[in-house]
Every structure is written in structure tokens, then in C-alpha cells.
Amino acid sequence: MSRNYIKGLVYFSALITFGSLFFIISFILIKGLPHLTPALFSFHYTTTNVSLLPALLTTFMVVGLTLIIATPIGVFTGFYLIEYAEKNNKGVELIRIATDTLAAIPSIVYGLFGMLFFVTFLRFQYSLLAGVLTAVIMVLPLIIRATEESLLSVKDSLRQASFSLGAGKLRTIFKIVLPVAMPGILSGVILASGRVVGETAALMYTMGTSTNLPDSLFSSGRTLALHMYVLSSEGQHVNESYATGVVLILTVLIINALSTYLSSRLTKETTK
Amino acid sequence: MEDSQKKLAEHSGKSRLEKIGKTISFLCIAFIVFVVLSILYFVASKGIATFTKDGVSLIDFLTGKIWNPGSIGENGKPLTGALPMIAGSFIVTLLAAAVATPFAIGAAIFMTEISPTVGKKILQPVIELLVGIPSVVYGFIGLSVVVPFMRNTFGGSGFGIISAAIVLFVMILPTVTSMSVDTLKSVPRYYREASLALGATRWQTIYKVVLRSATPGLLTAVVFGMARAFGEALAVQMVIGNAALMPTNLITPASTLTSILTMNMGNTVMGTLENNVLWSLALILLVMALFFNILTRWIGKKGAMN
């Protein structure tokens, strides 16, 4: 009797969990798809036609620049933590605490720090550059964590074989360890780009919300998520907000699907 | 002879490359530490300025119930009581986590214990995809579905703590579920086998063995979800109504630390009391983030010992 009761509860909670998430996706799709008109993809934003193309292009710019800066820093940090530093080193523990701290900071605090440091202190104003640098700091812990995990999953025997053939540390890392660990690192990098696409609070106070496509690193712009936030809080373009939501969700889902696919490939290869 | 001696004594190009590699890696590490320290320093120095420069007492700030930094209260000091926001943040977070936890764990049990094949092939990838849905989407759904629903059911404006808690509940659900699934999966198979061999039913095994040994991991998942809910800014700000009043019930407009920050940061002048006191709110957020971080570490250590 009580067994059925518990079983019912478990089924019910699974139903609610997946039901609510399914509801969100389908709600946005149903409300947004009919309004996804070609006009929304016009190159210029006007107050009558709230085109999302400038925001979409800005998003790609921000993601691209962020990854170009954050990936080498994050990957090399991972190298140091796993390949160079001695195990049980006190300093490594400290750095792990530092990256964990970074990962735990709410994005609004990143945004405020970016405003204080990049926008005001370094006088970048509300600009693409300030937004990108803030996003770099935000995604670093993700990339470091992914790099660490995939480096750890590489068997030590590979490294030892490489060393015994006379290869140095750096050569071993680049020629032996990195190729094996690549899918995992890539999956982390792609996950990081998904995070940037969905980010609003950290970018609002660093990039501003200008509707134009930024023409230099020092001009303001808005990403797609910010665009949707502004549209929906103004409340005048509800249909367009839904349509923007469709594009935003699809972008993030594609990015995350890629990341999941790559990391599943890594686990398959390492457990072979 | 001399030549070869010299050659041997010199560093080769390869070994120089090795040195460069190590130096670059070390510089990256130094950069990370520098970034963390400067975030802590910048936010803390701004946040503390309220108390040192503007002379607001910490107790007034933490326990005062009236928030109106622009005007002066009866005691001649600015009205900088942050208790409404602190209370708002905690209530919203705890409500969301309290509702999300059973659903997330239930869904995780379903995915790992009841139908592992469907769970592994379909549901887990789906949940992992959903973790990435941008928070602004949740906020927008809250604004266009939850708020009108609340308005029609309870009257009033529809904005309020309960709307924010519902939005956060749905938002942290994928995160907590996905982490719970990982935890339940890491429970060794032989625990289950031993329990079943002793004659326990499947439900007894799940309840008394699997959940028991997964407790630290499940707690970590919940704390992680709470940290995310506590720090969420825009999704909450869209549905809570942003009235800096002491919350008296769940259906009237209230505010959280993050919502007041996002609302007012752009409207105040850097260096004034109105602005500094916002940084003090940001400092509370930062301290809470560190607290959640320490909590997960502590749970992890405790769990590792058992």
C-alpha cells in the first residue's frame, strides 16, 4: 500500500519536472514561431521594427572574442594544475579555492565588478570590450574545470611512455595529452559559450544596451538575451519578445547539444 | 672539443620552449588569483564605504526595515535598512529550494532507479540541455504566465514573492535534478545488490540504502541550486514587483537584494551614499556566495569521511 504511494510520488515528481520544462519550451515556441517574420532579421533596428539581427550578430561577436581570450588562459591554468604542479601542493589547493570562488559568484556581481573596473576605472565606457572582459572572467572557471577533468581522464601510462622516449613536459602535453583530452576541453568551451549567450546581468552593466551593431571594441551593443530582457520589460513588443525567445532558446540548445555530444564522445573513448 | 662542451653547457631550444610553457601556465594561474582578489577587493572596498565614509551603522543597515537611502530618518541618519531585501532574498530562495528539492530528487530516482534506459538515453540529455536555458526566458515566462495567473487567482498585481519563488523553482529544477542524477549514479552497484540480497524490496533499497549513501551529494545539489536562486537577478526582478517593503505576505510586491541592485544601480551617481549602499547589498551577495561555496566544500568533506 505505502509502496504504491511512494511510487506514485516519484512518478508524479518526474512528471512535474519534465512537464514544466516541456511547457516552457513549447510555450515559447508556440507563441514565438508565428511571429518570427523576416522583418525581424532586417539589418537595422528601428523603434517600429525591433529587429533582432544586430543583437544576434553582437552575441556571436561577444562569444567569439570571449572564447579567444578565455580559452588559452583557462586551458593553460588547467595544464598548470594537473601537469606542472606537484600533487598535494598547498598552492594548488589555494588556486582551486580561487576558481571555485569565481564559479560561485552571482553574475550580477560580475556585472557590477565589470562596471567598476572596466567601465569606470579603466575608462572603457559601456563597450563591447568591457562586456567581453567581464564575460571572460565569468567563463574561466567553467573552462578550467573542463580542462582539469579531461586532463585527469588521460591515463598516466601515456605520459610515462612519452617521457621515456625523451619528450619534455610541454611536448608531452601538446602531442600526447591534449589530443586525447580535446573533446572534453572543447565540450567545456562550448558550454562556456552557451553561458555567455544566455547571460544578461553581467553584460547589462558593462556593454550597455545600445541597439546598434557595435562598430568598434569601444562601442556599446546588446546581446540577444539582453535584447529579450529589454523588449520584455518594456512590454510593448510582446510578440517580438516571444520570437526573440525562440531564437535565443534554439541557439542555446544547439550549443548545449554540441557540448553534450562531445563530452559523451570523450567518455566513450576513455572507457574503451 | 671546446665547441661541444659549450654546446652541452647551453640550454637547447627545446628546453627553452619547456621553460616558456611552464612560465605561461604559471602566469595564467597568477592571473586567476589576481582576478579573484581584485573582485573581492573592489566590491568589498565599495561596500564597506557605506559604513566608514557615510557613517551608517552596520546594525541599522542589517536590521533597519525602511529602505529609502535618499531621505533622512527620525534619528538624523539616512534610511538604509536592508532587512526587507535580505528577508526577500532568503524567503524566495528557501521557498524555491524547498519546493524544487523533492521534485528534483523524485525525478532523479525515476531516471536512475525506475527506468534507467529511458533515463539515460532520453531524459538525461534533455535535462542537461535544459540547464542552459537563459534565465531571462524564465523571467519572461514568469511575467507572461505566472504573474497573470497570480493576479487572477489572488487578486492584486500578481507581482510578489510567490511569483518569484515559482520562477526560481522552475529555473533551478534542471540544475538540481541533473546533479542529483549524477550523485545517484555514483552509488556503487554492489550497495544495491547487497541490499536486495538481504531481502529488501526495491523501494526499501532506494529509500534506506541509495538515498542514504547519496545524501551528501544530494545536499550539495540543493545548496548549488540555492546559490543559483540567491544570485539570480533579472528573472526575479521581472516578477517580484520591486517594492522595498518588509514582506508581510507572499502575494504583494516585495524585493530581493539582486532586484534592488539591478533596478537602482543605473540611476544613482557613483560615490554617493545612495550608490555606496547598493554596493553594500552587492557585498552581502558576495559573502553569501562564499558561504554557499564553503558549505558545499564542507558537505563534500563530511561526505568523503563517511
mmCIF file of C-alpha atoms in Angstrom, chain A residues 3 6-7 10-14 16-18 20-21 24-25 27-28 73 76-77 80 84 93 95-102 104-106 108-110 112-113 115-117 120 137 140 144 168-171 198 200-201 204-205 225 228-229 232 241-242 248-249 252-253 256-257 260, chain B residues 14 17-18 21-22 24-26 28-29 31-33 35-36 38-39 42 46 102-103 106-107 109-111 114 123 127-130 132-138 140-141 143-145 170 173-174 177 203 231 233-234 237-238 258 261-262 265-266 270 279 282 285-286 289-290 293 297:
data_model
loop_
_atom_site.group_PDB
_atom_site.id
_atom_site.type_symbol
_atom_site.label_atom_id
_atom_site.label_comp_id
_atom_site.label_asym_id
_atom_site.label_seq_id
_atom_site.Cartn_x
_atom_site.Cartn_y
_atom_site.Cartn_z
ATOM 1 C CA ARG A 3 4.820 1.246 -1.684
ATOM 2 C CA ILE A 6 5.828 6.300 -2.830
ATOM 3 C CA LYS A 7 5.908 5.034 -6.373
ATOM 4 C CA VAL A 10 8.182 9.508 -7.700
ATOM 5 C CA TYR A 11 6.236 9.291 -10.951
ATOM 6 C CA PHE A 12 4.411 12.490 -10.094
ATOM 7 C CA SER A 13 7.613 14.442 -9.423
ATOM 8 C CA ALA A 14 9.218 13.164 -12.608
ATOM 9 C CA ILE A 16 6.099 17.701 -12.909
ATOM 10 C CA THR A 17 9.801 18.195 -13.547
ATOM 11 C CA PHE A 18 9.731 17.233 -17.186
ATOM 12 C CA SER A 20 7.163 22.106 -16.524
ATOM 13 C CA LEU A 21 10.299 22.236 -18.636
ATOM 14 C CA ILE A 24 8.360 26.326 -21.088
ATOM 15 C CA ILE A 25 9.981 25.264 -24.327
ATOM 16 C CA PHE A 27 5.077 27.740 -24.800
ATOM 17 C CA ILE A 28 7.862 29.913 -26.193
ATOM 18 C CA ILE A 73 44.072 31.281 -20.159
ATOM 19 C CA PHE A 76 46.936 26.782 -19.528
ATOM 20 C CA THR A 77 45.640 27.132 -15.974
ATOM 21 C CA TYR A 80 49.494 24.022 -14.570
ATOM 22 C CA TYR A 84 53.032 21.004 -13.688
ATOM 23 C CA GLU A 93 44.555 23.905 -3.139
ATOM 24 C CA ILE A 95 44.021 28.091 -6.605
ATOM 25 C CA ARG A 96 41.236 25.551 -6.576
ATOM 26 C CA ILE A 97 39.541 27.585 -3.854
ATOM 27 C CA ALA A 98 40.036 30.677 -6.025
ATOM 28 C CA THR A 99 38.426 29.105 -9.098
ATOM 29 C CA ASP A 100 35.595 27.648 -7.002
ATOM 30 C CA THR A 101 35.012 31.124 -5.625
ATOM 31 C CA LEU A 102 34.884 32.544 -9.136
ATOM 32 C CA ALA A 104 30.136 30.688 -7.162
ATOM 33 C CA ILE A 105 29.925 34.455 -7.657
ATOM 34 C CA PRO A 106 26.486 35.510 -8.970
ATOM 35 C CA ILE A 108 25.168 40.339 -11.245
ATOM 36 C CA VAL A 109 28.245 40.760 -9.031
ATOM 37 C CA TYR A 110 30.444 40.112 -12.074
ATOM 38 C CA LEU A 112 28.968 45.277 -11.103
ATOM 39 C CA PHE A 113 32.658 44.470 -10.824
ATOM 40 C CA MET A 115 31.231 48.238 -14.361
ATOM 41 C CA LEU A 116 33.518 49.386 -11.572
ATOM 42 C CA PHE A 117 36.769 48.073 -13.033
ATOM 43 C CA THR A 120 34.815 53.268 -14.809
ATOM 44 C CA ILE A 137 36.223 36.234 -16.067
ATOM 45 C CA LEU A 140 37.110 30.982 -16.861
ATOM 46 C CA ILE A 144 39.404 25.430 -16.140
ATOM 47 C CA GLY A 168 59.715 17.165 -22.455
ATOM 48 C CA LYS A 169 56.684 18.207 -20.466
ATOM 49 C CA LEU A 170 55.340 20.755 -22.931
ATOM 50 C CA ARG A 171 55.854 18.399 -25.876
ATOM 51 C CA GLY A 198 22.306 33.288 -22.006
ATOM 52 C CA THR A 200 22.154 39.148 -19.072
ATOM 53 C CA ALA A 201 23.002 40.600 -15.674
ATOM 54 C CA MET A 204 23.870 44.832 -18.865
ATOM 55 C CA TYR A 205 26.217 46.982 -16.776
ATOM 56 C CA ALA A 225 19.478 37.788 -24.156
ATOM 57 C CA MET A 228 14.941 40.000 -24.997
ATOM 58 C CA TYR A 229 15.181 41.391 -21.469
ATOM 59 C CA SER A 232 10.023 42.120 -22.427
ATOM 60 C CA SER A 241 9.825 39.110 -27.351
ATOM 61 C CA TYR A 242 8.462 35.616 -27.891
ATOM 62 C CA LEU A 248 17.640 32.558 -28.089
ATOM 63 C CA ILE A 249 16.467 29.154 -26.881
ATOM 64 C CA VAL A 252 21.472 27.818 -26.549
ATOM 65 C CA LEU A 253 20.002 24.361 -27.159
ATOM 66 C CA ASN A 256 24.486 22.667 -25.387
ATOM 67 C CA ALA A 257 23.646 19.715 -27.601
ATOM 68 C CA THR A 260 26.842 17.068 -24.578
ATOM 69 C CA LYS B 14 63.703 22.681 -26.836
ATOM 70 C CA LEU B 17 60.482 26.097 -25.007
ATOM 71 C CA GLU B 18 59.764 23.925 -21.977
ATOM 72 C CA GLY B 21 55.484 26.708 -21.430
ATOM 73 C CA LYS B 22 55.836 26.489 -17.697
ATOM 74 C CA ILE B 24 52.935 30.856 -19.416
ATOM 75 C CA SER B 25 50.995 28.359 -17.340
ATOM 76 C CA PHE B 26 52.215 29.990 -14.169
ATOM 77 C CA CYS B 28 47.725 32.190 -16.140
ATOM 78 C CA ILE B 29 47.440 30.908 -12.585
ATOM 79 C CA PHE B 31 46.134 35.992 -13.380
ATOM 80 C CA ILE B 32 43.274 33.929 -11.925
ATOM 81 C CA VAL B 33 44.371 34.639 -8.367
ATOM 82 C CA VAL B 35 41.216 38.435 -10.683
ATOM 83 C CA VAL B 36 39.645 36.795 -7.640
ATOM 84 C CA SER B 38 40.580 42.209 -7.227
ATOM 85 C CA ILE B 39 36.896 41.260 -7.373
ATOM 86 C CA PHE B 42 36.772 46.203 -5.363
ATOM 87 C CA LYS B 46 32.939 49.933 -2.178
ATOM 88 C CA PRO B 102 11.524 16.795 -3.602
ATOM 89 C CA PHE B 103 10.628 17.126 -7.278
ATOM 90 C CA GLY B 106 11.930 12.261 -7.295
ATOM 91 C CA ALA B 107 12.745 12.860 -10.929
ATOM 92 C CA ILE B 109 15.099 8.480 -8.705
ATOM 93 C CA PHE B 110 12.827 7.936 -11.668
ATOM 94 C CA MET B 111 15.701 8.438 -14.079
ATOM 95 C CA ILE B 114 12.946 3.095 -12.150
ATOM 96 C CA LEU B 123 15.763 12.191 -20.100
ATOM 97 C CA ILE B 127 17.780 17.743 -18.589
ATOM 98 C CA GLU B 128 21.355 18.673 -19.423
ATOM 99 C CA LEU B 129 20.148 20.728 -22.368
ATOM 100 C CA LEU B 130 17.594 22.491 -20.209
ATOM 101 C CA GLY B 132 21.322 26.084 -20.189
ATOM 102 C CA ILE B 133 18.006 27.868 -20.776
ATOM 103 C CA PRO B 134 18.794 31.552 -20.226
ATOM 104 C CA SER B 135 17.335 32.991 -17.044
ATOM 105 C CA VAL B 136 15.727 35.828 -18.968
ATOM 106 C CA VAL B 137 13.480 33.240 -20.636
ATOM 107 C CA TYR B 138 12.317 32.053 -17.223
ATOM 108 C CA PHE B 140 9.709 36.319 -19.346
ATOM 109 C CA ILE B 141 7.571 33.200 -18.857
ATOM 110 C CA LEU B 143 5.949 37.727 -16.494
ATOM 111 C CA SER B 144 3.561 36.418 -19.128
ATOM 112 C CA VAL B 145 2.191 33.285 -17.404
ATOM 113 C CA VAL B 170 11.424 26.034 -12.329
ATOM 114 C CA LEU B 173 14.894 22.373 -11.223
ATOM 115 C CA PRO B 174 17.105 21.182 -14.134
ATOM 116 C CA THR B 177 17.872 17.260 -10.967
ATOM 117 C CA TRP B 203 11.729 0.762 -2.514
ATOM 118 C CA GLY B 231 22.196 35.211 -7.032
ATOM 119 C CA ALA B 233 18.916 38.923 -10.741
ATOM 120 C CA LEU B 234 16.857 39.707 -13.808
ATOM 121 C CA GLN B 237 13.400 41.415 -10.844
ATOM 122 C CA MET B 238 10.858 40.901 -13.649
ATOM 123 C CA THR B 258 19.539 41.423 -6.627
ATOM 124 C CA LEU B 261 20.597 46.266 -7.293
ATOM 125 C CA THR B 262 19.540 45.901 -10.915
ATOM 126 C CA MET B 265 22.402 50.782 -9.944
ATOM 127 C CA GLY B 266 21.914 52.688 -13.162
ATOM 128 C CA MET B 270 28.930 56.763 -8.201
ATOM 129 C CA TRP B 279 27.450 48.159 -3.148
ATOM 130 C CA ALA B 282 26.358 43.516 -3.529
ATOM 131 C CA LEU B 285 25.561 38.790 -2.177
ATOM 132 C CA LEU B 286 29.279 38.104 -2.469
ATOM 133 C CA ALA B 289 28.138 33.220 -2.457
ATOM 134 C CA LEU B 290 31.304 32.478 -0.483
ATOM 135 C CA ASN B 293 30.786 27.707 -1.593
ATOM 136 C CA ARG B 297 33.070 22.104 0.368
#
